[in-house]
Coordinates of C-alpha atoms and ligand atoms in Angstrom, one line a residue:
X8 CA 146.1 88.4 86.4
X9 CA 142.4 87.7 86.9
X10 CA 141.6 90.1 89.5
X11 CA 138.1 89.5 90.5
X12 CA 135.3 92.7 89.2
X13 CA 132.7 92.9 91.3
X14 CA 129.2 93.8 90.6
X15 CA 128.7 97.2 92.8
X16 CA 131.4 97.4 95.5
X17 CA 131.0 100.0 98.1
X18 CA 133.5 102.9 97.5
X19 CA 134.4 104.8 101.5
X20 CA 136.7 107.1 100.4
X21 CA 135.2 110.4 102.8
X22 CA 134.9 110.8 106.3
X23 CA 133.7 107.4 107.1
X24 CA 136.6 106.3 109.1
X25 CA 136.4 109.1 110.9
X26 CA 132.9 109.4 111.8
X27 CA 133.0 105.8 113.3
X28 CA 136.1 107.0 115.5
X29 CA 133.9 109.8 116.7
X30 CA 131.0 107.5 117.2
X31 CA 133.2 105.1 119.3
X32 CA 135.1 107.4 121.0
X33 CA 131.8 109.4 122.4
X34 CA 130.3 105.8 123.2
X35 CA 127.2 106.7 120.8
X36 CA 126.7 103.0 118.9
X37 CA 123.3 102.9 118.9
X38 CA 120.3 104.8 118.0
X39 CA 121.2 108.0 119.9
X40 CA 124.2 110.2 118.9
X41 CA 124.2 113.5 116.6
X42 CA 124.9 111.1 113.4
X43 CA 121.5 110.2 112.9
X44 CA 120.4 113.7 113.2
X45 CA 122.3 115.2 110.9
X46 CA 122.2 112.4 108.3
X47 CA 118.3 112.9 108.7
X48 CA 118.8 116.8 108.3
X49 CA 121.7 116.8 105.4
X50 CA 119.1 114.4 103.4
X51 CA 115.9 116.6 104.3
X52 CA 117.6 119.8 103.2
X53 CA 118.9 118.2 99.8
X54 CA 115.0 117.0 98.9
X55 CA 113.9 120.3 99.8
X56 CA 110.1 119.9 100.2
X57 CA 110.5 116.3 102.2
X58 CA 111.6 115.1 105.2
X59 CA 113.3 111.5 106.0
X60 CA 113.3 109.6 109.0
X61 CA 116.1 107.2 108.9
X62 CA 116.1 103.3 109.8
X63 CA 117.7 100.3 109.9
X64 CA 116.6 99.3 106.4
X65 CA 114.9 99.6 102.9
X66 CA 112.6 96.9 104.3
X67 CA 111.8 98.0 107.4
X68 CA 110.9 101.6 105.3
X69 CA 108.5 100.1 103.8
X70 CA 106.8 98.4 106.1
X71 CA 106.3 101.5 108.7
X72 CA 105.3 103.7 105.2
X73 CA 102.9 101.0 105.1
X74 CA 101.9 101.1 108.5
X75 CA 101.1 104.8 108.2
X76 CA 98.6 104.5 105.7
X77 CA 96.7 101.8 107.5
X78 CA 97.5 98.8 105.6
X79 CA 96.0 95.6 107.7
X80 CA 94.9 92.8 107.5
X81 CA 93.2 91.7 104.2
X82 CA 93.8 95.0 102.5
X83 CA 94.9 94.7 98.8
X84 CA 98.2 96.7 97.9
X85 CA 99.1 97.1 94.3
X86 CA 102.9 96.7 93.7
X87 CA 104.9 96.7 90.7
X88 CA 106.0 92.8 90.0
X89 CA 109.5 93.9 88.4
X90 CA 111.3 94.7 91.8
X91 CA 113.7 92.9 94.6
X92 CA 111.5 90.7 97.2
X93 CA 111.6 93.8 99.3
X94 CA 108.9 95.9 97.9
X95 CA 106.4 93.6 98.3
X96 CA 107.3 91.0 101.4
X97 CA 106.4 93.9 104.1
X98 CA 102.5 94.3 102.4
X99 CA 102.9 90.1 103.9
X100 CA 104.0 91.1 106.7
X101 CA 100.6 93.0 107.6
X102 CA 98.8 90.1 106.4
X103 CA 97.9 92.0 103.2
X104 CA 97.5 91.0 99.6
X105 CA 100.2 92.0 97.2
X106 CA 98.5 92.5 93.6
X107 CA 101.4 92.4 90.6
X108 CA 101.6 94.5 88.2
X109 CA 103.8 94.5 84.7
X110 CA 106.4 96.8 83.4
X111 CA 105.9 99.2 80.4
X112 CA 109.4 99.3 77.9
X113 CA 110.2 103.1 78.2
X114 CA 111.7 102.6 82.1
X115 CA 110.8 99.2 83.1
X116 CA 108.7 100.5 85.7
X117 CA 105.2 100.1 86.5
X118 CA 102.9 100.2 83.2
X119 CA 100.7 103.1 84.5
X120 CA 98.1 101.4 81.4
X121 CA 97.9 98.2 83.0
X122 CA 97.9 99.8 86.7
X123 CA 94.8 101.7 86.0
X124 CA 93.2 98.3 84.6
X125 CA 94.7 96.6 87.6
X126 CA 92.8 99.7 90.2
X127 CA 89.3 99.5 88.1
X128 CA 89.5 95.6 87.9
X129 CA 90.3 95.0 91.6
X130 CA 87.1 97.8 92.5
X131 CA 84.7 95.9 90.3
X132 CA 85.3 92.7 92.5
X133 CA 84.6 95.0 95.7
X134 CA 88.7 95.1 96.3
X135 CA 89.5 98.2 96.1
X136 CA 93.3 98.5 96.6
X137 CA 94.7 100.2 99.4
X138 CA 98.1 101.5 98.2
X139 CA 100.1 101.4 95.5
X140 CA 104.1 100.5 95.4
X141 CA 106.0 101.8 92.7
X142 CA 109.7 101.0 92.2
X143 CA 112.5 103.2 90.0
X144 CA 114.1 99.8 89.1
X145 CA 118.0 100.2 88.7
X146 CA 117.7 103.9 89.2
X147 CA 115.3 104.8 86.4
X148 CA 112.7 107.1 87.5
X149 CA 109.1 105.7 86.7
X150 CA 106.3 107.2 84.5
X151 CA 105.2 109.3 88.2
X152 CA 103.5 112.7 86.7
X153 CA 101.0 109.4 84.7
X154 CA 101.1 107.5 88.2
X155 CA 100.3 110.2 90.5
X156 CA 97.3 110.9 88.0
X157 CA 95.9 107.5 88.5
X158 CA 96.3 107.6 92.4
X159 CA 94.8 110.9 92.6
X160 CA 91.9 109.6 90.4
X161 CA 91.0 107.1 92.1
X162 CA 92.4 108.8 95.9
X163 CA 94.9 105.9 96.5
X164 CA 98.4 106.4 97.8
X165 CA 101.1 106.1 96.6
X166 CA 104.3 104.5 97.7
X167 CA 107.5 105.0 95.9
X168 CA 110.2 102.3 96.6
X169 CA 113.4 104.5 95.2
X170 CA 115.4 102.3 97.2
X171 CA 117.9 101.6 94.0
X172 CA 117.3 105.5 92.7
X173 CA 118.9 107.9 95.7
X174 CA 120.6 110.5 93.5
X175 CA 117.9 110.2 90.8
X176 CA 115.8 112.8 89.2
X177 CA 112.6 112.8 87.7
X178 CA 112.0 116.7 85.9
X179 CA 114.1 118.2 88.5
X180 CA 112.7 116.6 91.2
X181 CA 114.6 113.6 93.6
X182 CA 113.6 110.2 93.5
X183 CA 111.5 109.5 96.4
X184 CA 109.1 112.5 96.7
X185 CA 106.5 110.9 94.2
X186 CA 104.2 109.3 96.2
X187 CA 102.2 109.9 99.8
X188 CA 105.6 108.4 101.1
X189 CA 108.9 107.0 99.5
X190 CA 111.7 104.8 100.6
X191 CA 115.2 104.7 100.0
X192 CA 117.8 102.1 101.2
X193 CA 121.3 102.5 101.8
X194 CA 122.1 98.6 102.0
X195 CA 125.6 97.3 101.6
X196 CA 125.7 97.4 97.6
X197 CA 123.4 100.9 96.6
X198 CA 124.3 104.1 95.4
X199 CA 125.4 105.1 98.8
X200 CA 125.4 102.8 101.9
X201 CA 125.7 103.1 105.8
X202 CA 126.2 99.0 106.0
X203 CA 122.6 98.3 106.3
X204 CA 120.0 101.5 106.5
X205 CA 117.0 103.0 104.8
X206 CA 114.5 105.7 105.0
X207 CA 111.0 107.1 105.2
X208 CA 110.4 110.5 102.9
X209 CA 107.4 112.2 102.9
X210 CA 106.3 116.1 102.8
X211 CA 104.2 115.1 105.7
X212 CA 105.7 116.1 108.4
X213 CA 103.4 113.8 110.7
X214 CA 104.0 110.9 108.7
X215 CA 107.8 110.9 109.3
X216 CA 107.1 111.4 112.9
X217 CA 104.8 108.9 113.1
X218 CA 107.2 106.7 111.3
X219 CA 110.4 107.6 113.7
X220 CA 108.0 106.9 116.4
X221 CA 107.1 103.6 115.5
X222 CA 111.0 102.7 114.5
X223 CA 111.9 103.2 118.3
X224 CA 109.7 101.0 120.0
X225 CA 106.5 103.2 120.1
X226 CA 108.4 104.8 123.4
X227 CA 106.2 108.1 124.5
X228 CA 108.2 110.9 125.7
X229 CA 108.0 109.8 129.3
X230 CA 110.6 109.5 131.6
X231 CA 110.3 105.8 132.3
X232 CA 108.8 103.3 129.5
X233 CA 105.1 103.9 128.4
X234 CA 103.6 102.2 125.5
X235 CA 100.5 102.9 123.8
X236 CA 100.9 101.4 121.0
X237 CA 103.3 98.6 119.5
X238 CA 106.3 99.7 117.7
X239 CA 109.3 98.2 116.1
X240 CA 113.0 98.4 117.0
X241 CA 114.0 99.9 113.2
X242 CA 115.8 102.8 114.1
X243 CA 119.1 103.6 112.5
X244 CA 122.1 103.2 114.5
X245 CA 125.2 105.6 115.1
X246 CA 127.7 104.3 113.4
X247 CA 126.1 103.4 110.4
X248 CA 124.3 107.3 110.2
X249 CA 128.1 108.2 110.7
X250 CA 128.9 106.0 107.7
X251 CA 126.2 107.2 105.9
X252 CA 126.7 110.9 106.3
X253 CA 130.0 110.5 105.0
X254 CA 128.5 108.6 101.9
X255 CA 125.8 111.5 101.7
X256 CA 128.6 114.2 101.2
X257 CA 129.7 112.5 98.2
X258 CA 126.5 111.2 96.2
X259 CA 126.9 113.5 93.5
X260 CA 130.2 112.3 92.8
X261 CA 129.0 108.8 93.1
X262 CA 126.3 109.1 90.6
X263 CA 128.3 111.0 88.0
X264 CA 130.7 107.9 88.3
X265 CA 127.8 105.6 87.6
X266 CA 126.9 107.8 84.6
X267 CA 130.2 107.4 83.6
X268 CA 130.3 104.3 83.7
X269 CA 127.4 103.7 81.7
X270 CA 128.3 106.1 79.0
X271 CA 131.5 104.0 78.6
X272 CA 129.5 101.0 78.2
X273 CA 127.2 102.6 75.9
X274 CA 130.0 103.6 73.8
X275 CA 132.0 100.4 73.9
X276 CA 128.8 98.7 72.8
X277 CA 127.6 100.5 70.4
X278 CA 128.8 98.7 67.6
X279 CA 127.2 95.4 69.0
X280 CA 124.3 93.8 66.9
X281 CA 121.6 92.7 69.6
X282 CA 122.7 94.5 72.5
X283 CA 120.9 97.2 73.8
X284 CA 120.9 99.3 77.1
X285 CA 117.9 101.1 78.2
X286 CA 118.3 105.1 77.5
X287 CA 117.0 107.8 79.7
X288 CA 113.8 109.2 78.8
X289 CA 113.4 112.7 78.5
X290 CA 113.2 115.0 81.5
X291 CA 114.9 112.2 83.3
X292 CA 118.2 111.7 85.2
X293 CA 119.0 108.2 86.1
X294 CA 121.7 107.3 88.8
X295 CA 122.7 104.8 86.7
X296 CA 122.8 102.5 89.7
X297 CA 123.7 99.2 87.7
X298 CA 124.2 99.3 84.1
X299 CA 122.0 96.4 82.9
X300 CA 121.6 95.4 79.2
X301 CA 119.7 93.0 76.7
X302 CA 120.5 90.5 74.9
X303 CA 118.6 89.2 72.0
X304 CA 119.6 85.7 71.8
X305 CA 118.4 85.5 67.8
X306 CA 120.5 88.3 67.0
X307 CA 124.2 87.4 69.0
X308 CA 123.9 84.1 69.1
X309 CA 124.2 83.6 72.9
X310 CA 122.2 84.2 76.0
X311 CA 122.0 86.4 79.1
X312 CA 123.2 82.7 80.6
X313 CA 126.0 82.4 78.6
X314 CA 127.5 85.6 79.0
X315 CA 127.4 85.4 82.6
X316 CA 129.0 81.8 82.7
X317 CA 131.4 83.4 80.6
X318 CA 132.3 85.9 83.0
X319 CA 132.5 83.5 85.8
X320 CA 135.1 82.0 84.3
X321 CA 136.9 85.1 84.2
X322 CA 136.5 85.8 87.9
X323 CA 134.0 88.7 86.8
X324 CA 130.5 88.9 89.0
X325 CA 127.4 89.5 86.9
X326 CA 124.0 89.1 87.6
X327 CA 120.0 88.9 86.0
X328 CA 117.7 91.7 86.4
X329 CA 115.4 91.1 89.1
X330 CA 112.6 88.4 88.6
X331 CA 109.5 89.5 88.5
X332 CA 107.7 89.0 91.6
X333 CA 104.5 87.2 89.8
X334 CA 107.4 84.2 88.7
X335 CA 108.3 84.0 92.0
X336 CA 107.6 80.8 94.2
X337 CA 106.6 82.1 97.3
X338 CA 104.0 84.6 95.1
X339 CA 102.5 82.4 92.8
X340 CA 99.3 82.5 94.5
X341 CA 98.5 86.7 94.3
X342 CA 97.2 88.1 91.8
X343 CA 99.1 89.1 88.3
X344 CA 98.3 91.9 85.9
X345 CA 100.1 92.9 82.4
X346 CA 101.9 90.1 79.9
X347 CA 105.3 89.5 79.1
X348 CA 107.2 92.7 79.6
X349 CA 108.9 92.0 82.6
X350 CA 109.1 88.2 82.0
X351 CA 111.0 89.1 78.4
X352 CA 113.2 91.5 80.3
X353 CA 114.4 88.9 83.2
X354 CA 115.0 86.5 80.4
X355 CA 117.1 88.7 78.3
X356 CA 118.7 90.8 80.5
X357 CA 121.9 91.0 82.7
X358 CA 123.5 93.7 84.8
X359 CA 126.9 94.6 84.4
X360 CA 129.4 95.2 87.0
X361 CA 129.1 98.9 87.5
X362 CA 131.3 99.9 90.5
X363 CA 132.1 103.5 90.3
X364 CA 135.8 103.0 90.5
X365 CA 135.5 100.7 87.6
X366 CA 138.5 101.3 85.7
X367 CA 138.9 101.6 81.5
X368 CA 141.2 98.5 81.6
X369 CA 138.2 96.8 83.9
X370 CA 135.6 97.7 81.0
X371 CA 137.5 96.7 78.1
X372 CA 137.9 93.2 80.3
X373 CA 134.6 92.9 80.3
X374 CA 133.6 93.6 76.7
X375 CA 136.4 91.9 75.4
X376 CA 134.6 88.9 77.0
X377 CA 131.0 90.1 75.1
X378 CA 133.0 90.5 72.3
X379 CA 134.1 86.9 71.9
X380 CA 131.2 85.4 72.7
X381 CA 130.1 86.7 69.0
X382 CA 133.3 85.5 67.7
X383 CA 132.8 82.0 69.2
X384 CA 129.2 82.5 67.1
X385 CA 130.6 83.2 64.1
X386 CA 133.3 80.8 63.4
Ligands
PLP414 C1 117.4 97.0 98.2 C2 116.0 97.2 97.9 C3 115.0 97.2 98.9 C4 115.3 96.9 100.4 O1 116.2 97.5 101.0 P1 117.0 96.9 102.2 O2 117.8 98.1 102.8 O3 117.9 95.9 101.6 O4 116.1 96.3 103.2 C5 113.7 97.4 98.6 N1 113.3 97.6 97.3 C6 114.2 97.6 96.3 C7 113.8 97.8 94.9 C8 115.6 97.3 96.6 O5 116.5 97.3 95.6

């Protein structure tokens, strides 16, 4: 009876079968094979004025995109605090500083207030940051046209980590293409997945060279092995491209299943006293990766914590929003702009499964269970 509901299952119902057989039959597993090619030139065409250069993950995206722009040793990088571990742990990686920044409450992204604060703060101590991370956090598009302002003011780049918002638009634009370079990653639970995978975007057509360059081992165009330089082994594989493209064919669908599923939520819920979901601002289209809410304990009576024990017991996976980076223990020594935004939001918020073949009889499961933790309030 109790069927388990997962959070975000991957859905392979295209040619992904098929496009491993072809990868295995033609004995192209690894990083060369005509997957990877075409995955990188299906996604180019759809962003139109950008490139990608695929890799093995979100992570790794971020840490050549870093790379590019000369992020070393004791550089300052601004990132927004309410994000996965990801964003920030390759600015570590370089041995750079990761400075945190708070949410604003329109997207949950980056507080473009507080970043300029952050940006004028960090120059008046003689830091003046190198780059700047922004995240689209479940999908939501951040405040970029406000960002891009900022970093053109004060001539730092921009970053944006839309590894949660492939499928995502921002007034007509895709998610990724708001910054000197973006990343997106394709990891086993996203929008769309190739098992483990990411990219580089950028209009710069050097940077995603420079970027695929570095992914393979900084390998020059020689017939036998010659290294100038020291790269990484990041590229994407095969297979997974092969998986991917198959993925790629069907985002749209994807995403309007995601909507869908959040419009079924927001309807089902609507009626719910304390319970709010977070709407799309204007000009905005979000993939609705995960449908998250909030819960104001005053109002129902029971917490973020409760709910999810209570779908536990129901065999039903939910999880918090990310916490913020500034909570974190392994962070707790970087510096921290903004107040409670983000803080407020991990406490009160949860994300609901959101799998896009989430089924009517699987939502009304679900907020049956919301449901009775009101009556269980009341009585
Ligand atoms: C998933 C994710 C990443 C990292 O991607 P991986 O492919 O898992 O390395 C980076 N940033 C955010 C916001 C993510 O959600």
């Amino acid at each position: 009876m109790n069927t388990p509901i997962l959070l975000s299952s991957p859905i392979f119902d295209g040619k992904e079968q098929t496009n491993i057989q072809k990868a295995l039959e033609k004995g192209f597993i690894a990083t060369n094979g005509s997957f990877i090619s075409k995955f990188e030139q299906k996604f180019s065409q759809r962003l139109k004025t950008h490139q990608i250069t695929a890799v093995n993950s979100g992570t790794s995206a971020l840490h050549l995109a870093l790379i590019h722009l000369g992020v070393g040793l004791g550089d300052e990088v601004i990132c927004q605090s309410f994000t996965f571990c990801a964003s920030a742990n390759p600015i570590t990686y370089l041995g750079a500083v990761p400075v945190f920044v708070d949410s604003e409450k329109d997207t949950w992204n980056i507080s473009p207030e507080i970043l300029e604060d952050t940006i004028l703060s960090r120059i008046s101590k003689g830091k003046k940051p190198k780059a700047i991370i922004t995240v689209d956090l479940f999908g939501m598009p951040a405040k970029h046209h406000e960002i891009l302002e900022i970093s053109k003011k004060y001539k730092i780049p921009v970053i944006e980590d839309a590894a949660e918002a492939v499928g995502s638009l921002y007034h007509g634009q895709p998610c990724g293409i708001f910054g000197e370079l973006g990343v997106f990653s394709f990891n086993g639970n996203k929008i769309i997945t190739t098992g483990g995978g990411g990219a580089v975007v950028s209009a710069n057509v050097e940077a995603i060279n420079n970027a695929r360059y570095l992914s393979m081992q900084a390998r020059e165009n020689t017939h036998y092995y010659e290294h100038f330089k020291v790269g990484y082994n990041y590229r994407m594989n095969n297979i997974s491209a092969g998986i991917g493209l198959a993925q790629f064919e069907n985002l749209d669908k994807k995403v309007k299943k995601r909507r869908a599923v959040f419009d079924n939520y927001k309807e089902m819920l609507k009626n719910f006293e304390g319970i709010s979901l977070l709407e799309e601002p204007s000009g905005v289209y979000c993939n609705r990766w995960l449908t998250t809410i909030l819960i104001d304990p005053k109002v129902t009576g029971f917490s973020n914590e409760d709910l999810r024990l209570a779908f536990q017991k129901h065999n039903i996976e939910s999880r918090f929003l990310w916490k913020p980076l500034h909570m974190q223990p392994v962070f707790l020594d970087y510096p921290y702009y903004g107040g409670n935004t983000s803080s407020s939001l991990f406490y009160k918020g949860i994300c609901l499964p959101s799998s896009e073949n989430l089924s009517i009889e699987d939502l009304e499961r679900i907020v049956t269970i919301i449901s009775k933790q009101f009556k269980y309030v009341f009585k």
